[in-house]
Each structure stands twice: as structure tokens, then as C-alpha cells.
Short mmCIF file of C-alpha atoms and ligand atoms in Angstrom, two decimals:
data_model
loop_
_atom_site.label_atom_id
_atom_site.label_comp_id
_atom_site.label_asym_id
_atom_site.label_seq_id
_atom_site.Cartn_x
_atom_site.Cartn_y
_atom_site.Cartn_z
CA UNK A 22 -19.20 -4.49 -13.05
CA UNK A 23 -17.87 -7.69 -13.61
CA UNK A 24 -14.61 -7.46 -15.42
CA UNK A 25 -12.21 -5.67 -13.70
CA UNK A 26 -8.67 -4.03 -14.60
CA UNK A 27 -6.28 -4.58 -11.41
CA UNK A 28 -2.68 -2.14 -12.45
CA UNK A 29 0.11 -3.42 -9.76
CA UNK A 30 -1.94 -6.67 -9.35
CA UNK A 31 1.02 -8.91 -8.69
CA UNK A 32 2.46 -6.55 -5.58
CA UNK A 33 1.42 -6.71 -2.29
CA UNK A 34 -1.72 -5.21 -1.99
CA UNK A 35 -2.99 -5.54 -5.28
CA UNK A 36 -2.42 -9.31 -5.21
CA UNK A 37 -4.08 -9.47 -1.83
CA UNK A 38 -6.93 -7.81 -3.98
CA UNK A 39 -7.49 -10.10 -6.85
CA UNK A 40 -7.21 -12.62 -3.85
CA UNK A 41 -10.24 -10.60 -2.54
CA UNK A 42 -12.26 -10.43 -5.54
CA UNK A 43 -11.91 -14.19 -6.70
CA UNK A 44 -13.06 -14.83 -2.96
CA UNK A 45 -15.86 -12.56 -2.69
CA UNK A 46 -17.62 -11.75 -6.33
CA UNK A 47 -17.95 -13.14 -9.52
CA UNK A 48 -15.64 -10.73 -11.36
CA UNK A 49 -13.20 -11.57 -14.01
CA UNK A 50 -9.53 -10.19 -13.26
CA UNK A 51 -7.40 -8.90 -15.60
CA UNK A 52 -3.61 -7.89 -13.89
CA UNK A 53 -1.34 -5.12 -15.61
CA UNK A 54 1.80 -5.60 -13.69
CA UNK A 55 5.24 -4.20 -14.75
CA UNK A 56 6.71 -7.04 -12.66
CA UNK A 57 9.08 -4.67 -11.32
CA UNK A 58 11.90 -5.83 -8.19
CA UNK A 59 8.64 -5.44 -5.60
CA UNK A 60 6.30 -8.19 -7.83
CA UNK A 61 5.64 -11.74 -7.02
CA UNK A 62 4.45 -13.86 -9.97
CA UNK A 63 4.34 -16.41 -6.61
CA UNK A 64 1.15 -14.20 -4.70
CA UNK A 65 -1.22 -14.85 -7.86
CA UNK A 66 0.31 -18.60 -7.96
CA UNK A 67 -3.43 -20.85 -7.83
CA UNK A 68 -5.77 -19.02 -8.66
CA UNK A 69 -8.21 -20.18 -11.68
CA UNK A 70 -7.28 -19.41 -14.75
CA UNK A 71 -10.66 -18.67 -16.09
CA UNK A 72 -10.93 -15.91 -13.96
CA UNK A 73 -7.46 -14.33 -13.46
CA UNK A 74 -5.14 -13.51 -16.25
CA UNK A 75 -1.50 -11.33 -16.21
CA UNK A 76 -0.63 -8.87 -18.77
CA UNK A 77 3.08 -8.00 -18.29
CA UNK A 78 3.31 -3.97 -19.26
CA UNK A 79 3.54 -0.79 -18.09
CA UNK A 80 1.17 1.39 -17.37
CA UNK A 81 3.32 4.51 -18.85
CA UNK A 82 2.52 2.86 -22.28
CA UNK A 83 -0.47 4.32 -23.58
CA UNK A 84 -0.48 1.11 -26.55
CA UNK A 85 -0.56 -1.31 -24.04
CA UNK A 86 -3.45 0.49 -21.56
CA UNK A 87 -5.29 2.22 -23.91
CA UNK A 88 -7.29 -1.37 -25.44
CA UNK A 89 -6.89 -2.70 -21.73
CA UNK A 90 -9.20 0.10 -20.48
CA UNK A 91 -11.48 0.26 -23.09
CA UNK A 92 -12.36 -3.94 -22.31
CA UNK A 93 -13.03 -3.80 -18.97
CA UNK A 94 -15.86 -1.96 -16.72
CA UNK A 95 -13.91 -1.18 -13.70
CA UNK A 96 -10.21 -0.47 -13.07
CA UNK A 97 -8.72 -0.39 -9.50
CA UNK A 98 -5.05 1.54 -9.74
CA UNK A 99 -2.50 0.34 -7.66
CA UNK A 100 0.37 0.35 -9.53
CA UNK A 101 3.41 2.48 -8.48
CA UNK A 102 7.17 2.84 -6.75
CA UNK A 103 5.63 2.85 -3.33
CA UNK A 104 8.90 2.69 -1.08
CA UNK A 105 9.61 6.19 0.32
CA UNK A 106 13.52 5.25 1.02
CA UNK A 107 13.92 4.80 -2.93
CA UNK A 108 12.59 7.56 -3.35
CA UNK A 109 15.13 9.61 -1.62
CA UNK A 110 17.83 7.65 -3.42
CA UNK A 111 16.00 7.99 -6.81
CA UNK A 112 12.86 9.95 -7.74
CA UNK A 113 12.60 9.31 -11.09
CA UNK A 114 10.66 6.30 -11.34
CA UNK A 115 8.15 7.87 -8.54
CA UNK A 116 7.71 10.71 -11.21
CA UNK A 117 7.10 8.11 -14.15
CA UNK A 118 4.80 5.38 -12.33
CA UNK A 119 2.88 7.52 -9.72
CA UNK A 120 1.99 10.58 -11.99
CA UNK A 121 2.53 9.51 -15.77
CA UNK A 122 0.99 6.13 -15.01
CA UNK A 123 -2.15 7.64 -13.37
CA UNK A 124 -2.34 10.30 -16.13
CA UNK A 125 -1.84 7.51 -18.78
CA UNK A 126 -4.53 5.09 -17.21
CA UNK A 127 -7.30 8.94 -16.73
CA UNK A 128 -6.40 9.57 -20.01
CA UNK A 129 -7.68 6.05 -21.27
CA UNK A 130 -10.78 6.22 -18.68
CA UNK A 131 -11.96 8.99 -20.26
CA UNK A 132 -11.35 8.11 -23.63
CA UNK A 133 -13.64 4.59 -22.95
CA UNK A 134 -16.21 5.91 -20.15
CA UNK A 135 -14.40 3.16 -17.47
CA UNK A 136 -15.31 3.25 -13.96
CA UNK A 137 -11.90 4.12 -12.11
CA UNK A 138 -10.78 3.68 -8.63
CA UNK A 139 -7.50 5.45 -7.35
CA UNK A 140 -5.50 3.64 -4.62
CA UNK A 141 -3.67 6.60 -2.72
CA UNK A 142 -2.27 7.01 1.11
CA UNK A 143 -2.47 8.97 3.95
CA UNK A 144 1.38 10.41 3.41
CA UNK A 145 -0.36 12.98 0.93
CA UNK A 146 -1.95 14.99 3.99
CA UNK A 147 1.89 15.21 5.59
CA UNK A 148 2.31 14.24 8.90
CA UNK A 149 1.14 14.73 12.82
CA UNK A 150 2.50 16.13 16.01
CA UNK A 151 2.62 13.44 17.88
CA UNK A 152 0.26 14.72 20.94
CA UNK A 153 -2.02 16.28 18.23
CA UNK A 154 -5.78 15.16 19.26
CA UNK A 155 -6.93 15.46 15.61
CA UNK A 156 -6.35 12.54 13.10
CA UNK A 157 -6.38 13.04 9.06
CA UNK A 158 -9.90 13.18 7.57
CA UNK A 159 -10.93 13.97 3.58
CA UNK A 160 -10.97 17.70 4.81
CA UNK A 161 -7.27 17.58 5.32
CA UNK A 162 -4.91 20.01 3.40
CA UNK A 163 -2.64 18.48 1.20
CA UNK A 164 1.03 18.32 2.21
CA UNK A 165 3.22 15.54 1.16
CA UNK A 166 6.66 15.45 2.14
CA UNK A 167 8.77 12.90 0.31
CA UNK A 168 9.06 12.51 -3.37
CA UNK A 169 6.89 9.02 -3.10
CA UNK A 170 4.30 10.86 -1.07
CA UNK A 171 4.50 14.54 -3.66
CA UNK A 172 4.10 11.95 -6.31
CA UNK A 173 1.39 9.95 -5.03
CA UNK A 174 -0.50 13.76 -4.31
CA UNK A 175 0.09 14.24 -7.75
CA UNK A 176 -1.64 11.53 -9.02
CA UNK A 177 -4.31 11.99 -6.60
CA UNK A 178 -4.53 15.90 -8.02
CA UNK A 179 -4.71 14.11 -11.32
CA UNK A 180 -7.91 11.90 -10.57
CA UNK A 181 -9.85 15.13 -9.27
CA UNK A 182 -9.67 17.48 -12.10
CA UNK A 183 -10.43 14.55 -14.60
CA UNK A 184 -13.57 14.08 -13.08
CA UNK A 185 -14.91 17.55 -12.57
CA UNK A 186 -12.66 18.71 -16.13
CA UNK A 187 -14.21 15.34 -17.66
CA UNK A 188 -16.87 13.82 -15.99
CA UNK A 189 -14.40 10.53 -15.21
CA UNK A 190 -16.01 8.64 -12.65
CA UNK A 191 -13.66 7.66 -10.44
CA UNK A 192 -13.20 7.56 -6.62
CA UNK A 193 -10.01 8.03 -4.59
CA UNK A 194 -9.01 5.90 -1.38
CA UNK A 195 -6.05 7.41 1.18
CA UNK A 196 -4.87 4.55 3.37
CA UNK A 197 -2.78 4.12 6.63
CA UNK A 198 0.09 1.66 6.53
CA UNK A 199 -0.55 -2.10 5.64
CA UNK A 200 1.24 -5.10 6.88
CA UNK A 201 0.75 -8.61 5.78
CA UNK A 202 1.86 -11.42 4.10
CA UNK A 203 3.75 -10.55 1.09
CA UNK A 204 5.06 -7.43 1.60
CA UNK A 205 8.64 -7.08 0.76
CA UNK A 206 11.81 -7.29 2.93
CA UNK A 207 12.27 -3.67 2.33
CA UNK A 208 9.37 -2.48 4.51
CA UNK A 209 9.61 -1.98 8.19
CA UNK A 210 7.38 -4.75 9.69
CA UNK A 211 8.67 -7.70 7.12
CA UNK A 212 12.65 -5.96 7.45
CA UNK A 213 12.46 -6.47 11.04
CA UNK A 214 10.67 -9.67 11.08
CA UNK A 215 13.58 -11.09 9.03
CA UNK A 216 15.84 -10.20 10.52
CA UNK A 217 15.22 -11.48 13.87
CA UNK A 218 14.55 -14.87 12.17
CA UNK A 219 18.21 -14.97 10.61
CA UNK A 220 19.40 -13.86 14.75
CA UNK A 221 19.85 -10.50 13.34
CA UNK A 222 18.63 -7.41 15.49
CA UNK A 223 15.75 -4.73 14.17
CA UNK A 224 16.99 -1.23 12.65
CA UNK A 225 14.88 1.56 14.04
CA UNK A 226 15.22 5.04 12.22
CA UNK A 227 16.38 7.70 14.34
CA UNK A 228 14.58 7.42 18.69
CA UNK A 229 11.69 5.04 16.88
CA UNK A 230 9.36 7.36 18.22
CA UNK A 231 7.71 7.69 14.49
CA UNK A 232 3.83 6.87 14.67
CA UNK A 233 2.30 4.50 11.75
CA UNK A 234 -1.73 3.86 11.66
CA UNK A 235 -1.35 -0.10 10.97
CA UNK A 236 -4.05 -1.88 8.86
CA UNK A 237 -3.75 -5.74 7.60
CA UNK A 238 -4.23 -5.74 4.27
CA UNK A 239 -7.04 -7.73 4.15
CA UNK A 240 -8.98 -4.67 5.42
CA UNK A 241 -7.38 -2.42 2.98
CA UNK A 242 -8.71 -4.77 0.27
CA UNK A 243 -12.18 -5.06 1.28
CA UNK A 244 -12.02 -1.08 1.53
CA UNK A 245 -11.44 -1.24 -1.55
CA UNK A 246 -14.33 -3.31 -2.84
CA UNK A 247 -16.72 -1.50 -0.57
CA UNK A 248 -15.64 1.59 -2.63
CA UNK A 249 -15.39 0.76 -5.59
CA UNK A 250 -19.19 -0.92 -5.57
CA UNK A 251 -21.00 1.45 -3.53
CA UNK A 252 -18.75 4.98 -3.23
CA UNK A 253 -19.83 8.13 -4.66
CA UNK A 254 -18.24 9.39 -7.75
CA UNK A 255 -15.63 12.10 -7.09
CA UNK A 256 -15.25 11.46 -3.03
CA UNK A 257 -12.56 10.63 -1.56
CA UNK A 258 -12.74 8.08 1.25
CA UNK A 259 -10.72 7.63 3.91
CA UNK A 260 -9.40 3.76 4.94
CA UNK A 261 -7.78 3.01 8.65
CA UNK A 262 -8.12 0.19 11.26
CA UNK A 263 -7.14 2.78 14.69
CA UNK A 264 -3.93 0.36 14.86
CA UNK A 265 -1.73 3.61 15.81
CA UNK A 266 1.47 2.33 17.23
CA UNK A 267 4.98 3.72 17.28
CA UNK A 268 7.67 1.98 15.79
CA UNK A 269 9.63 0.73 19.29
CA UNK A 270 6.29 -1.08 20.38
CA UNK A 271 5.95 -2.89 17.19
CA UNK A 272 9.71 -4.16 17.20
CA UNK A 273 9.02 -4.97 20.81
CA UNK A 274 5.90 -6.89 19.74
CA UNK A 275 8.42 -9.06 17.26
CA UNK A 276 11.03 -9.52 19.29
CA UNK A 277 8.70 -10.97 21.58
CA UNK A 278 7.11 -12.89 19.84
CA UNK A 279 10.81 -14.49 19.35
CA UNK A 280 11.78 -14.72 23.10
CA UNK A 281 14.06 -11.94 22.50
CA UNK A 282 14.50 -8.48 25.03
CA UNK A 283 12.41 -5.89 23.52
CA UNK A 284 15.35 -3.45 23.13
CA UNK A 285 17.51 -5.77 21.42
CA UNK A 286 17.38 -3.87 18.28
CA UNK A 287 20.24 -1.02 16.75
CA UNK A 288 19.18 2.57 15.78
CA UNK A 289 20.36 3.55 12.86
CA UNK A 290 20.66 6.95 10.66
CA UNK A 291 17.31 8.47 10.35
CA UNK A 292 15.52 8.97 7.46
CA UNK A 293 15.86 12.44 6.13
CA UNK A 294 12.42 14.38 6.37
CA UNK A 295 10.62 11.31 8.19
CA UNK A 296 7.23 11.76 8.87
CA UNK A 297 6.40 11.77 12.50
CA UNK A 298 3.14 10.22 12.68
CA UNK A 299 0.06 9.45 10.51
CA UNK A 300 -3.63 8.69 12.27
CA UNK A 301 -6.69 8.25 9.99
CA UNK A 302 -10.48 9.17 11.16
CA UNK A 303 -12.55 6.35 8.62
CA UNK A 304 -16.22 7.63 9.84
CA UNK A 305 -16.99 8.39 6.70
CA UNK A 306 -15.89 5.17 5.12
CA UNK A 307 -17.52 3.22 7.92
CA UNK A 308 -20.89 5.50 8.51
CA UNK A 309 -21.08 6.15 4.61
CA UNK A 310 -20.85 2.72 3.33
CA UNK A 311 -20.75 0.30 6.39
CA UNK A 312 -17.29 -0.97 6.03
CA UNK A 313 -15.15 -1.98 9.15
CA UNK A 314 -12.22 -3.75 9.63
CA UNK A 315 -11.71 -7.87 9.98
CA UNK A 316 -8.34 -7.30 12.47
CA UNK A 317 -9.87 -4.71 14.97
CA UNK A 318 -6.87 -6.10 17.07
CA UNK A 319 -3.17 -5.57 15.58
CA UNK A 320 -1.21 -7.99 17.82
CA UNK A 321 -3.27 -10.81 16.59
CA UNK A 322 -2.70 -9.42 12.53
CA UNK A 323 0.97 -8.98 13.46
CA UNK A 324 1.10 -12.43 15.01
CA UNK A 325 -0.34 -14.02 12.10
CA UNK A 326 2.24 -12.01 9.40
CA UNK A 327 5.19 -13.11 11.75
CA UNK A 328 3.84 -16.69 11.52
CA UNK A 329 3.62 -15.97 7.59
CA UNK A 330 7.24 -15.14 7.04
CA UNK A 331 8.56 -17.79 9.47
CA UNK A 332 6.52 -20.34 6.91
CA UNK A 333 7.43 -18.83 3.99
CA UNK A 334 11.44 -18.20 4.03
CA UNK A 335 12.02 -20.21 0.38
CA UNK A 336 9.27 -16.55 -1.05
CA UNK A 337 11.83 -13.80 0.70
CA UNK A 338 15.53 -14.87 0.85
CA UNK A 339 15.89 -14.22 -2.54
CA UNK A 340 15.65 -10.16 -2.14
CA UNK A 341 17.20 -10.23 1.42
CA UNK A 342 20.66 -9.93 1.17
CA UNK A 343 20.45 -6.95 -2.02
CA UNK A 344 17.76 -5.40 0.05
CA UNK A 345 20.02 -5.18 3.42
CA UNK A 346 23.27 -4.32 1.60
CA UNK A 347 21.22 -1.91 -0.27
CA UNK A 348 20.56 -0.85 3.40
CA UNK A 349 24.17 -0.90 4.69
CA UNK A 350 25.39 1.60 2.08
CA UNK A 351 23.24 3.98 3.55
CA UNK A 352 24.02 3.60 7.23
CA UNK A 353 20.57 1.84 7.34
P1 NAD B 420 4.20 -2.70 -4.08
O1 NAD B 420 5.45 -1.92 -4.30
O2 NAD B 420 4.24 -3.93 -3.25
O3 NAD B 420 3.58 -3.13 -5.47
C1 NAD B 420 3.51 -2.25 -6.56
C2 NAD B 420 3.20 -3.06 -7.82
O4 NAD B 420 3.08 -2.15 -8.92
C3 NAD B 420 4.29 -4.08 -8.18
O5 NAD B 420 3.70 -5.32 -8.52
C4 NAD B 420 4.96 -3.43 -9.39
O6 NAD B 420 5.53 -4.38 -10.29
C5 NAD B 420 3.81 -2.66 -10.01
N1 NAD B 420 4.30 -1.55 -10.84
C6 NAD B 420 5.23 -0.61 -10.48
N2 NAD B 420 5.44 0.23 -11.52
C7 NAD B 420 4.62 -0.16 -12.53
C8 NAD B 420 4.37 0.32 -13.84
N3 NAD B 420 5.01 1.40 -14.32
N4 NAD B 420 3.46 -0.33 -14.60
C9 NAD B 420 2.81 -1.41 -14.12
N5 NAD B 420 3.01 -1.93 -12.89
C10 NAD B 420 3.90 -1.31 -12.10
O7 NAD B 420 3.16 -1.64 -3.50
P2 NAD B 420 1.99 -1.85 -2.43
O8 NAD B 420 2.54 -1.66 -1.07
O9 NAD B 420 1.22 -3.06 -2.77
O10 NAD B 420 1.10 -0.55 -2.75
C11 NAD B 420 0.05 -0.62 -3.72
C12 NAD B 420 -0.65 0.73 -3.78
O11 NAD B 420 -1.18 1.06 -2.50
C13 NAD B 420 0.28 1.89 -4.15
O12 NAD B 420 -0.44 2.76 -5.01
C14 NAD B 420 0.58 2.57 -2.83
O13 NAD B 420 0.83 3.94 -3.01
C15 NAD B 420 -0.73 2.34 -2.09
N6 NAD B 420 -0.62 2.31 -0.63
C16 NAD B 420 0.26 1.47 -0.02
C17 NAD B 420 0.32 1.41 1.37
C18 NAD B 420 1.28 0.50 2.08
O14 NAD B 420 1.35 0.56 3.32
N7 NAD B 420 2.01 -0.36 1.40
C19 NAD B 420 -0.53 2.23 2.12
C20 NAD B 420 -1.42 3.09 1.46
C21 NAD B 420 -1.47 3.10 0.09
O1 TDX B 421 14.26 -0.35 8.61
C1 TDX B 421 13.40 0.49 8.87
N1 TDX B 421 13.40 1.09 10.10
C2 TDX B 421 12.50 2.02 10.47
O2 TDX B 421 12.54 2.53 11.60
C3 TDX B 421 12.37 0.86 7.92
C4 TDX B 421 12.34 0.23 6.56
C5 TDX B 421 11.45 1.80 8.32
N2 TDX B 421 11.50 2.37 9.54
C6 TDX B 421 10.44 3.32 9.94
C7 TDX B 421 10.10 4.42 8.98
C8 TDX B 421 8.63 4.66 9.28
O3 TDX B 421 8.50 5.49 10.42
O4 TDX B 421 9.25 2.53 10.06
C9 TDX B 421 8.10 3.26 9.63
C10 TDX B 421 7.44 2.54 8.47
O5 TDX B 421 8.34 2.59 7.37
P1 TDX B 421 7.95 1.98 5.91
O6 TDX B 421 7.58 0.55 6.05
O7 TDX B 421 9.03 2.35 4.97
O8 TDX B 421 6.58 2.75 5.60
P2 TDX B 421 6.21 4.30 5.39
O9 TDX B 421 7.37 5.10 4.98
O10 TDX B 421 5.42 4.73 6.60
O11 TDX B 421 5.22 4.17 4.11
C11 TDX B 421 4.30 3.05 4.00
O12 TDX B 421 2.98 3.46 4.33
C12 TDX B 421 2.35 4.35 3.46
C13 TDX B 421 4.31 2.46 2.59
O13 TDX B 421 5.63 2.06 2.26
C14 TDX B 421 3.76 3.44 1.59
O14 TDX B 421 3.67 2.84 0.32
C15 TDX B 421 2.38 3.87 2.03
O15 TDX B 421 1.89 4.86 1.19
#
């Protein structure tokens, strides 16, 4: 499995993937990137060009993915909308990327035998009570809440009946949230992170009570790999770091970084339907296939992505101001 076909390569965790695999294997990289508002030509900048090329295209377009597929022995799918706030403002493109796009890409897997491995999330399963002992597993029932998260349990749905209708062999991964460097502005850790850099204050949704199950990308990444390689066609695996935190402590944790009072922050309007909190159980990932995680500890991953931004302001200015007027409009 040496060349491999990397959709939404030039966002934030597919990037942080091809990052991964020029590190760590041999491989050969294609990216198929749509270069939509969340890409970064910037987060593939350096590496070699014998091993890493872009194709600019969407993965809707069965022309363009069809003679992709069929060169490559491997595809890892991360492509899609994957902002659930955009979703509520405008499903559409969730529809079109998340379940067209995955249908698009089986379609060609099946056509050319490819190996295939589906990047999903934990939103599919719904969410938690938040004194609920239990944590998600692969037995969970399905039961998305948000347009993003219907369409990403969509695509998943997809995946499964093309390899039992089909025989594709392709694998599914549901992961927590990810933080890192180059995630954009519009997610909560980098949003509030930026804010308190340009002396602004943090906007929590609603009492910030809302648990997320953080994982650096880096993890998610070598997840990924460890998947991809060594998981069993048609499972589904599981991918979380135990980083549960609610979203007051991890503002806290920035502001203090900063110097600043941990409740210096404004709550704003809530998201409608938010989730209420997501935990993953990864034994199966981690007894199955011997993965674990590089940043057992999240203050010290957090540190390191504050340190990222503050280093980096020339990569997110540019989408700041759209991104928090986009933000204002809706009381956000
Ligand atoms: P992102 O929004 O940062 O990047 C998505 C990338 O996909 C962008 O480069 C974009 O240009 C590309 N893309 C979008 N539509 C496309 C299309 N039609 N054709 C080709 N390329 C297209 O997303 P991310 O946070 O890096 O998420 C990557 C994957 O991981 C997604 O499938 C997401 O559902 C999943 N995931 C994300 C998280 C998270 O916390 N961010 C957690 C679990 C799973
Ligand atoms: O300004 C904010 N204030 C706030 O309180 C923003 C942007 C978010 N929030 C809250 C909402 C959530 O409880 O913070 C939490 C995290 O929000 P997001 O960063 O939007 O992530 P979430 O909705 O949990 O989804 C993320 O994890 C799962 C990714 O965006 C998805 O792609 C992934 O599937």
C-alpha cells in the first residue's frame, strides 16, 4: 500500500495526515482537495514534491475521482463541510460533500477494487447525559442530531452496505474532537484562542457546561494509519485520547495561559440542538491494534496549539474578521 489517495488533504486533519505519512512510511500522497474557505494550500507548504502532489477537484465529480481511485491502492476520506454551525445556517453543502462525496468516492472503490478508509466522528452516536457512566463504543445506536452530524451518519451508512452489498473493503473511524495547529478560527479552541490574543474575551454557547472528548490531532492521524494498515475490513473503530473536558475549563485553561481571570469570557446565544457531551471508550482501537495516544495529557497539547497560533498570526488573520462578523449576525 504505497500510494495513497488523501480527499480533504489540505484541511486540518487531513494535512496533519499527509504530514503523518511523509514522516512515518514510504507512501506516495496524492491530495484531492476542493480548496474550499476551510483549506490551507500553506499546511502542505514543504513537503517534497516527489512524494506529495495536489489535485484541485471535487469529490462530487465522478470524472475527476473515478481515474484518481482507480491509480492508487489506498484512499483515506476526509473530505467534507465539517462545521456544525454552517450547517444550521446552510445544509446543503453537508448534503453534497458528506453523502454524495462518500457515495461518489464507494462508487469508484468498487468499480477499481481500492482499499478505502472512512474518516467519521463521534457526533453520529448523538450525545450524553452528562453524569452518564457509559461512554460511546462501536455498539452504540446511531443518533445524529445536526445536519453535519445526520450527514456524516449518512455517509458512514453508505460505507457499510458497500461492503457487505459489494465486498468494498473499507474501514470506518468515529473520532472525538481534535485541536491543533491549523484548525480554523471558526472552531471553538482556535475562536477563543484568538480572540484573547487580539484582547478580545471567549464566547461560550449557552452555561458552557457542553462536554467535548479532546484529542490532538496528531493522535487522530496516527489512528488513522494504525487503521488503515492493520484494521479489519468492515469494523468500525473507535479513536479518543480520555481528554473529556467541558467547555468553561478549557476557556479557563486559555485565559490562563494569558494572565487573564478565568471568567473573563461573554456567553452568548446557544446553539440550537447542541449536543451535551460526547466521551469515547477506544479499547478496541487500543487492545485490537495497539494504538495509544502521543498527548495522554491535554494541558500540555493545548499549551502547545496556543503557542502555535500566537506564532503563526500572518496563517489566521486573514479569515478572522469574516469568521467573527459571520458570528455577530447570529448573536454568536
Ligand atoms: P476541515 O473543514 O478543516 O477540512 C475539510 C477539507 O475538505 C478542506 O480542505 C476542504 O477544502 C475539503 N473539502 C470540502 N468539500 C470538498 C469537496 N466537495 N471535494 C473535495 N474536498 C472538499 O475538516 P477537518 O476538521 O479537518 O475534518 C476532516 C474530517 O475529519 C471530516 O470528515 C470530519 O467529519 C472528520 N472529523 C473531524 C473532527 C474534528 O474535530 N475536526 C473530529 C472527528 C472527525
Ligand atoms: O464560539 C464557540 N463557543 C462555544 O461555546 C464555538 C465555535 C463553539 N462552542 C462550543 C460548542 C461545542 O460544545 O464548543 C464546543 C465545540 O464546538 P466546535 O469546535 O464547533 O465543535 P463540535 O461542534 O463539537 O464538532 C467538532 O467535533 C466533532 C468538529 O467541528 C466536527 O467536525 C467533529 O465531527
Amino acid at each position: 500500500m504505497d500510494r495513497v489517495l488523501v480527499t480533504g488533504g489540505a484541511g486540518f486533519i487531513g494535512s496533519n495526515f499527509v504530514h503523518h505519512l511523509v514522516r512515518e512510511t514510504d507512501a506516495v500522497v496524492t491530495v484531492l482537495d476542493k480548496l474550499t474557505y476551510a483549506a490551507s494550500r500553506d499546511s502542505l507548504a514543504g513537503l517534497p514534491e516527489d512524494r506529495v502532489s495536489l489535485v484541485v477537484g471535487d469529490i462530487v465529480d465522478a470524472a475527476c475521482v473515478d481515474p484518481l481511485v482507480a491509480r492508487h491502492d489506498l484512499v483515506v476520506h476526509f473530505a467534507a463541510e465539517s462545521h456544525n454551525d454552517n450547517s444550521l445556517s446552510d445544509p446543503s453543502p453537508f448534503i453534497q460533500t458528506n453523502v454524495v462525496g462518500t457515495f461518489t468516492l464507494l462508487e469508484a472503490a468498487r468499480r477499481h477494487g481500492t482499499r478505502f478508509h472512512h474518516v467519521s466522528t463521534d457526533e453520529v452516536y448523538g450525545d450524553l447525559e452528562l453524569d452518564d457512566p457509559e461512554r460511546f463504543t462501536e455498539a452504540t445506536p446511531y443518533n445524529p442530531s445536526s445536519p453535519y452530524s445526520a450527514s456524516k451518519a449518512g455517509s458512514d451508512h453508505l460505507v457499510r452496505a458497500w461492503v457487505r452489498s459489494f465486498g468494498v473493503r473499507a474501514t470506518i473511524s468515529n473520532c472525538s474532537n481534535n485541536y491543533g495547529p491549523w484548525q480554523h478560527v471558526e472552531k471553538f479552541i482556535p475562536r477563543q484562542i484568538t480572540n484573547v490574543i487580539d484582547a478580545g474575551r471567549p464566547k461560550i454557547y449557552g452555561a458552557g457546561l457542553n462536554v467535548r472528548d479532546w484529542i490532538h490531532a496528531d493522535d487522530h492521524s496516527s489512528a488513522v494509519w494504525a487503521i488503515a494498515q492493520r484494521g479489519r475490513t468492515g469494523e468500525t473503530y473507535l479513536i479518543g485520547a480520555d481528554g473529556e473536558r467541558n467547555n468553561l475549563e478549557v476557556v479557563g485553561m486559555i485565559l490562563a495561559h494569558f494572565g487573564r481571570p478565568t471568567d473573563d469570557f461573554d456567553q452568548v446565544t446557544d446553539r440550537a440542538g447542541h449536543d451535551l457531551r460526547y466521551a469515547i471508550d477506544s479499547s478496541k482501537l487500543r487492545e485490537e491494534l495497539g494504538w495509544s495516544p502521543r498527548y495522554g495529557d491535554f494541558k500540555a497539547g493545548l499549551e502547545d496549539t496556543i503557542e502555535w497560533y500566537v506564532a503563526h498570526q500572518d496563517w489566521w488573520r486573514g479569515d478572522k474578521a469574516r469568521t467573527e462578523a459571520a458570528y455577530a449576525a447570529q448573536g454568536q
